[in-house]
């Protein structure tokens, strides 16, 4: 109780000190904090609100090249009277860039850049071969004009690249493969994928991950061959063999608010703007048949603290 009182007194003292400063000084101080902190302080008093809403503060939270990014967007963007309103818009909405092949937004907690590479912006092995892949539109659920739909394939290989220089500098990013599985999908509930994030041209360590939200563990000795997994309808597969202890190191997907699944591929720190980051998801070893995968793309956003 005493500790809570001390914290309240400390906050009141801080606010009192801020009120005594010129507005330009208050704005400089607020610009050193974060968007959520500035929004909270704007509620304290009229003098703090005036400084907190000023363009000089919110210009610090917007990327230095935001004007050129907006100018290249194919998404109609409203004209806002303040940079704060522009920041709020970009942190709650995505805009399409690069002829609709990517989307851009801002992280609402930090103002860091977020990019989403569409399926059309990715490299999909045999992606232009109709027997293996098709392209369709899902306007009710996807932000992009087209998504990729897997017809049937054995060699599954999807990767994309992005220059570190267009991301926010000195920032830890996490990449996510965003997708859906159709009701009649096959080959994902008993077989894992390999995922990685690294520098293009440099071999990266591959991690094991599952695209199916509720995969079944199937010991290797139950496979008819290294290339033919047991049918998911065979009784012994439904015995639900317990997962081994090392399964704690596996990666599983999570359902997003927009109805798509996302699978973490890995992390990257933007310490060198000249790096070309490669993001990869594949199954090129087993050769087992797969179908029913819908690919929206790969999202790159600041890692959660």
Tab-separated table of C-alpha atoms in Angstrom:
chain	number	residue	atom	x	y	z
A	1	UNK	CA	0.000	0.000	0.000
A	2	UNK	CA	2.807	2.392	0.973
A	3	UNK	CA	4.688	1.528	-2.209
A	4	UNK	CA	1.602	2.366	-4.301
A	5	UNK	CA	1.269	5.732	-2.583
A	6	UNK	CA	4.947	6.503	-3.207
A	7	UNK	CA	4.530	5.706	-6.905
A	8	UNK	CA	1.494	8.006	-7.148
A	9	UNK	CA	3.383	10.840	-5.444
A	10	UNK	CA	6.316	10.304	-7.818
A	11	UNK	CA	4.034	10.479	-10.873
A	12	UNK	CA	2.374	13.647	-9.605
A	13	UNK	CA	5.776	15.226	-8.998
A	14	UNK	CA	6.902	14.355	-12.503
A	15	UNK	CA	3.770	15.849	-14.056
A	16	UNK	CA	4.155	18.998	-11.922
A	17	UNK	CA	7.715	19.426	-13.183
A	18	UNK	CA	6.576	19.003	-16.786
A	19	UNK	CA	3.883	21.650	-16.418
A	20	UNK	CA	6.540	24.193	-15.445
A	21	UNK	CA	8.487	23.722	-18.695
A	22	UNK	CA	7.861	25.488	-22.032
A	23	UNK	CA	5.708	23.457	-24.409
A	24	UNK	CA	8.572	22.939	-26.867
A	25	UNK	CA	10.658	21.377	-24.079
A	26	UNK	CA	7.774	19.154	-23.032
A	27	UNK	CA	7.397	17.996	-26.631
A	28	UNK	CA	11.108	17.134	-26.828
A	29	UNK	CA	10.819	15.053	-23.656
A	30	UNK	CA	7.673	13.239	-24.794
A	31	UNK	CA	9.306	12.369	-28.118
A	32	UNK	CA	11.852	10.306	-26.155
A	33	UNK	CA	9.141	8.035	-24.745
A	34	UNK	CA	6.681	5.860	-26.703
A	35	UNK	CA	3.322	6.350	-28.442
A	36	UNK	CA	1.306	4.717	-25.612
A	37	UNK	CA	3.079	6.860	-22.989
A	38	UNK	CA	2.408	10.052	-24.929
A	39	UNK	CA	-1.286	9.168	-25.284
A	40	UNK	CA	-1.536	8.520	-21.541
A	41	UNK	CA	0.184	11.787	-20.605
A	42	UNK	CA	-2.087	13.741	-22.948
A	43	UNK	CA	-4.952	12.966	-20.560
A	44	UNK	CA	-3.244	14.520	-17.549
A	45	UNK	CA	-3.699	18.219	-18.338
A	46	UNK	CA	-4.453	20.648	-21.165
A	47	UNK	CA	-0.851	21.846	-21.318
A	48	UNK	CA	0.477	18.292	-21.648
A	49	UNK	CA	-2.201	17.440	-24.211
A	50	UNK	CA	-1.177	20.356	-26.402
A	51	UNK	CA	2.434	19.184	-26.403
A	52	UNK	CA	1.511	15.494	-26.702
A	53	UNK	CA	-0.624	16.115	-29.792
A	54	UNK	CA	1.948	18.269	-31.564
A	55	UNK	CA	3.462	17.221	-34.886
A	56	UNK	CA	6.975	17.630	-33.465
A	57	UNK	CA	6.308	14.679	-31.140
A	58	UNK	CA	4.627	12.353	-33.623
A	59	UNK	CA	7.161	13.082	-36.353
A	60	UNK	CA	9.655	11.224	-34.138
A	61	UNK	CA	7.421	8.138	-34.082
A	62	UNK	CA	6.899	8.045	-37.834
A	63	UNK	CA	9.681	6.545	-40.009
A	64	UNK	CA	11.849	9.123	-41.762
A	65	UNK	CA	10.695	7.877	-45.193
A	66	UNK	CA	6.979	7.684	-44.416
A	67	UNK	CA	6.108	10.276	-47.083
A	68	UNK	CA	7.703	8.285	-49.904
A	69	UNK	CA	6.053	5.077	-48.662
A	70	UNK	CA	2.631	6.727	-48.646
A	71	UNK	CA	3.237	8.274	-52.066
A	72	UNK	CA	3.972	4.835	-53.550
A	73	UNK	CA	0.860	3.220	-52.052
A	74	UNK	CA	-2.042	2.064	-54.194
A	75	UNK	CA	-4.328	2.342	-51.157
A	76	UNK	CA	-6.372	5.562	-50.906
A	77	UNK	CA	-5.180	7.317	-47.743
A	78	UNK	CA	-7.248	10.103	-46.139
A	79	UNK	CA	-5.647	13.482	-45.527
A	80	UNK	CA	-5.133	14.048	-41.824
A	81	UNK	CA	-4.727	17.420	-40.085
A	82	UNK	CA	-2.073	16.066	-37.725
A	83	UNK	CA	0.760	13.532	-37.727
A	84	UNK	CA	-0.757	11.886	-34.669
A	85	UNK	CA	-3.866	11.003	-36.661
A	86	UNK	CA	-1.699	9.689	-39.487
A	87	UNK	CA	0.228	7.522	-37.011
A	88	UNK	CA	-2.992	6.130	-35.556
A	89	UNK	CA	-4.238	5.323	-39.063
A	90	UNK	CA	-1.031	3.529	-40.113
A	91	UNK	CA	-0.902	1.568	-36.849
A	92	UNK	CA	-4.469	0.303	-37.267
A	93	UNK	CA	-4.574	-0.144	-41.044
A	94	UNK	CA	-2.299	-1.619	-43.694
A	95	UNK	CA	-1.580	0.055	-47.008
A	96	UNK	CA	-0.621	-1.780	-50.187
A	97	UNK	CA	2.710	-0.928	-51.819
A	98	UNK	CA	4.870	-2.321	-54.656
A	99	UNK	CA	1.855	-2.732	-56.971
A	100	UNK	CA	-0.066	-4.647	-54.317
A	101	UNK	CA	2.680	-7.203	-53.718
A	102	UNK	CA	3.444	-5.961	-50.181
A	103	UNK	CA	1.607	-4.208	-47.388
A	104	UNK	CA	2.986	-1.683	-44.908
A	105	UNK	CA	1.875	-0.612	-41.430
A	106	UNK	CA	3.316	0.634	-38.138
A	107	UNK	CA	3.613	-1.131	-34.825
A	108	UNK	CA	1.283	0.812	-32.502
A	109	UNK	CA	3.509	0.307	-29.455
A	110	UNK	CA	6.798	1.475	-30.943
A	111	UNK	CA	6.182	3.036	-34.357
A	112	UNK	CA	8.507	0.460	-35.938
A	113	UNK	CA	7.847	-0.587	-39.534
A	114	UNK	CA	5.868	-3.731	-40.320
A	115	UNK	CA	5.879	-5.396	-43.743
A	116	UNK	CA	3.799	-8.204	-45.206
A	117	UNK	CA	5.081	-9.981	-48.321
A	118	UNK	CA	2.182	-11.359	-50.359
A	119	UNK	CA	2.263	-14.808	-51.947
A	120	UNK	CA	2.965	-13.084	-55.283
A	121	UNK	CA	6.063	-11.513	-53.748
A	122	UNK	CA	7.399	-14.895	-52.607
A	123	UNK	CA	9.320	-17.581	-54.458
A	124	UNK	CA	7.136	-20.690	-54.668
A	125	UNK	CA	8.694	-23.658	-56.402
A	126	UNK	CA	6.427	-24.571	-59.368
A	127	UNK	CA	4.137	-21.719	-58.312
A	128	UNK	CA	3.302	-20.967	-61.957
A	129	UNK	CA	2.523	-24.586	-62.832
A	130	UNK	CA	-1.285	-25.062	-62.739
A	131	UNK	CA	-0.992	-28.771	-61.948
A	132	UNK	CA	0.667	-27.889	-58.634
A	133	UNK	CA	-0.455	-24.381	-57.678
A	134	UNK	CA	-3.390	-22.136	-58.470
A	135	UNK	CA	-4.055	-18.450	-57.809
A	136	UNK	CA	-7.336	-17.184	-56.448
A	137	UNK	CA	-8.917	-14.171	-54.773
A	138	UNK	CA	-10.261	-14.077	-51.210
A	139	UNK	CA	-11.474	-10.470	-50.871
A	140	UNK	CA	-13.425	-11.174	-47.679
A	141	UNK	CA	-10.402	-12.376	-45.710
A	142	UNK	CA	-7.161	-11.394	-47.481
A	143	UNK	CA	-5.595	-7.949	-47.769
A	144	UNK	CA	-4.023	-8.898	-51.117
A	145	UNK	CA	-5.606	-9.257	-54.583
A	146	UNK	CA	-4.403	-12.865	-54.891
A	147	UNK	CA	-3.423	-15.800	-52.706
A	148	UNK	CA	-1.753	-19.062	-53.705
A	149	UNK	CA	-3.638	-22.371	-53.435
A	150	UNK	CA	-1.787	-25.686	-53.361
A	151	UNK	CA	-3.394	-28.297	-55.645
A	152	UNK	CA	-1.034	-31.197	-55.007
A	153	UNK	CA	2.729	-31.428	-54.597
A	154	UNK	CA	5.530	-33.398	-53.014
A	155	UNK	CA	8.357	-30.847	-53.047
A	156	UNK	CA	7.109	-27.866	-51.016
A	157	UNK	CA	9.464	-24.876	-50.992
A	158	UNK	CA	8.476	-21.274	-50.266
A	159	UNK	CA	10.850	-18.441	-49.499
A	160	UNK	CA	11.046	-14.670	-49.641
A	161	UNK	CA	13.618	-11.927	-49.162
A	162	UNK	CA	13.572	-8.405	-47.783
A	163	UNK	CA	16.354	-5.858	-47.407
A	164	UNK	CA	17.229	-5.022	-43.822
A	165	UNK	CA	17.639	-1.388	-44.881
A	166	UNK	CA	13.911	-0.863	-45.437
A	167	UNK	CA	13.074	-2.111	-41.943
A	168	UNK	CA	13.509	-0.052	-38.773
A	169	UNK	CA	17.207	-0.024	-37.773
A	170	UNK	CA	18.593	-1.795	-34.702
A	171	UNK	CA	15.349	-3.679	-34.180
A	172	UNK	CA	14.589	-7.328	-33.497
A	173	UNK	CA	12.025	-8.654	-35.991
A	174	UNK	CA	10.055	-11.897	-36.138
A	175	UNK	CA	8.795	-13.402	-39.407
A	176	UNK	CA	5.531	-15.359	-39.649
A	177	UNK	CA	4.220	-17.570	-42.444
A	178	UNK	CA	0.504	-16.723	-42.843
A	179	UNK	CA	-1.818	-19.348	-44.347
A	180	UNK	CA	-4.970	-21.439	-44.164
A	181	UNK	CA	-5.608	-25.169	-44.522
A	182	UNK	CA	-8.652	-26.306	-46.467
A	183	UNK	CA	-10.975	-28.916	-44.987
A	184	UNK	CA	-9.679	-31.581	-47.366
A	185	UNK	CA	-6.010	-30.664	-46.879
A	186	UNK	CA	-3.626	-33.592	-46.712
A	187	UNK	CA	-0.021	-34.250	-45.722
A	188	UNK	CA	0.267	-31.652	-42.944
A	189	UNK	CA	-1.227	-33.376	-39.898
A	190	UNK	CA	1.477	-36.024	-39.627
A	191	UNK	CA	4.467	-34.381	-41.289
A	192	UNK	CA	6.572	-31.426	-40.186
A	193	UNK	CA	8.058	-28.533	-42.135
A	194	UNK	CA	11.464	-26.877	-41.865
A	195	UNK	CA	11.624	-23.119	-41.261
A	196	UNK	CA	14.407	-20.549	-41.010
A	197	UNK	CA	15.265	-16.845	-41.063
A	198	UNK	CA	18.778	-15.745	-41.981
A	199	UNK	CA	21.001	-13.848	-44.371
A	200	UNK	CA	20.557	-14.723	-48.040
A	201	UNK	CA	23.458	-16.781	-49.350
A	202	UNK	CA	24.471	-17.934	-45.868
A	203	UNK	CA	23.296	-21.350	-44.687
A	204	UNK	CA	20.814	-20.995	-41.829
A	205	UNK	CA	19.883	-23.467	-39.131
A	206	UNK	CA	16.535	-25.066	-39.930
A	207	UNK	CA	13.933	-25.530	-37.205
A	208	UNK	CA	11.117	-28.070	-37.130
A	209	UNK	CA	7.569	-26.692	-37.278
A	210	UNK	CA	4.054	-27.929	-38.003
A	211	UNK	CA	1.484	-26.203	-40.200
A	212	UNK	CA	-1.407	-28.252	-38.823
A	213	UNK	CA	-2.793	-26.764	-35.577
A	214	UNK	CA	-3.327	-30.229	-34.059
A	215	UNK	CA	-0.723	-32.519	-35.622
A	216	UNK	CA	-0.387	-36.174	-34.741
A	217	UNK	CA	2.959	-37.619	-33.730
A	218	UNK	CA	3.801	-40.611	-35.920
A	219	UNK	CA	7.020	-42.538	-35.151
A	220	UNK	CA	9.229	-43.072	-38.174
A	221	UNK	CA	8.898	-46.872	-37.979
A	222	UNK	CA	5.189	-46.582	-38.858
A	223	UNK	CA	5.963	-45.011	-42.212
A	224	UNK	CA	5.638	-47.292	-45.209
A	225	UNK	CA	8.719	-45.524	-46.601
A	226	UNK	CA	10.567	-42.234	-45.917
A	227	UNK	CA	8.344	-40.705	-48.626
A	228	UNK	CA	4.958	-42.131	-47.698
A	229	UNK	CA	3.437	-41.180	-44.348
A	230	UNK	CA	0.664	-43.377	-42.963
A	231	UNK	CA	-2.806	-42.412	-44.047
A	232	UNK	CA	-4.357	-40.147	-41.413
A	233	UNK	CA	-7.378	-42.468	-41.509
A	234	UNK	CA	-5.466	-45.582	-40.482
A	235	UNK	CA	-6.459	-46.781	-36.968
A	236	UNK	CA	-2.957	-46.890	-35.524
A	237	UNK	CA	-2.367	-43.245	-36.391
A	238	UNK	CA	-5.453	-42.315	-34.368
A	239	UNK	CA	-3.991	-44.029	-31.313
A	240	UNK	CA	-2.409	-40.597	-30.668
A	241	UNK	CA	1.075	-41.787	-29.788
A	242	UNK	CA	2.534	-39.528	-27.066
A	243	UNK	CA	4.911	-36.840	-28.278
A	244	UNK	CA	8.587	-37.358	-27.338
A	245	UNK	CA	10.277	-35.054	-24.834
A	246	UNK	CA	12.065	-33.099	-27.577
A	247	UNK	CA	8.683	-31.891	-28.867
A	248	UNK	CA	9.073	-28.876	-26.568
A	249	UNK	CA	11.460	-27.502	-29.208
A	250	UNK	CA	8.898	-27.744	-32.003
A	251	UNK	CA	6.975	-24.771	-33.368
A	252	UNK	CA	3.206	-24.854	-33.768
A	253	UNK	CA	0.863	-22.346	-35.453
A	254	UNK	CA	-1.452	-19.851	-33.798
A	255	UNK	CA	-4.816	-18.602	-35.042
A	256	UNK	CA	-4.853	-14.875	-35.786
A	257	UNK	CA	-7.707	-12.456	-35.192
A	258	UNK	CA	-8.246	-12.213	-38.960
A	259	UNK	CA	-8.964	-15.939	-39.270
A	260	UNK	CA	-5.601	-16.944	-40.771
A	261	UNK	CA	-2.974	-19.112	-39.110
A	262	UNK	CA	0.544	-17.848	-38.548
A	263	UNK	CA	3.661	-19.969	-38.028
A	264	UNK	CA	6.796	-18.371	-36.630
A	265	UNK	CA	9.768	-18.766	-38.974
A	266	UNK	CA	12.430	-17.102	-36.831
A	267	UNK	CA	13.934	-13.800	-35.731
A	268	UNK	CA	16.405	-11.312	-37.180
A	269	UNK	CA	18.122	-8.211	-35.763
A	270	UNK	CA	18.560	-5.316	-38.203
A	271	UNK	CA	22.113	-4.447	-37.255
A	272	UNK	CA	23.387	-4.215	-40.840
A	273	UNK	CA	21.194	-2.390	-43.352
A	274	UNK	CA	23.009	-4.042	-46.284
A	275	UNK	CA	21.844	-7.545	-45.312
A	276	UNK	CA	19.309	-9.333	-47.482
A	277	UNK	CA	17.108	-11.353	-45.131
A	278	UNK	CA	15.819	-14.711	-46.352
A	279	UNK	CA	12.626	-16.190	-44.895
A	280	UNK	CA	11.981	-19.853	-45.645
A	281	UNK	CA	9.370	-22.605	-45.118
A	282	UNK	CA	9.798	-25.975	-46.805
A	283	UNK	CA	9.490	-29.746	-46.927
A	284	UNK	CA	12.037	-30.896	-49.491
A	285	UNK	CA	13.182	-34.107	-47.793
A	286	UNK	CA	10.206	-36.397	-47.311
A	287	UNK	CA	8.543	-36.170	-50.707
A	288	UNK	CA	5.164	-36.962	-49.138
A	289	UNK	CA	2.065	-35.747	-50.956
A	290	UNK	CA	0.492	-32.490	-49.758
A	291	UNK	CA	-2.563	-30.499	-50.792
A	292	UNK	CA	-5.025	-27.891	-49.561
A	293	UNK	CA	-2.622	-25.147	-48.393
A	294	UNK	CA	-3.626	-21.509	-49.029
A	295	UNK	CA	-0.748	-19.034	-48.766
A	296	UNK	CA	-1.356	-15.362	-48.006
A	297	UNK	CA	2.310	-14.489	-47.429
A	298	UNK	CA	4.985	-13.759	-44.839
A	299	UNK	CA	4.607	-11.008	-42.256
A	300	UNK	CA	7.629	-9.307	-40.655
A	301	UNK	CA	6.928	-7.326	-37.497
A	302	UNK	CA	8.884	-6.206	-34.418
A	303	UNK	CA	9.433	-9.009	-31.921
A	304	UNK	CA	7.314	-8.938	-28.788
A	305	UNK	CA	9.150	-7.797	-25.713
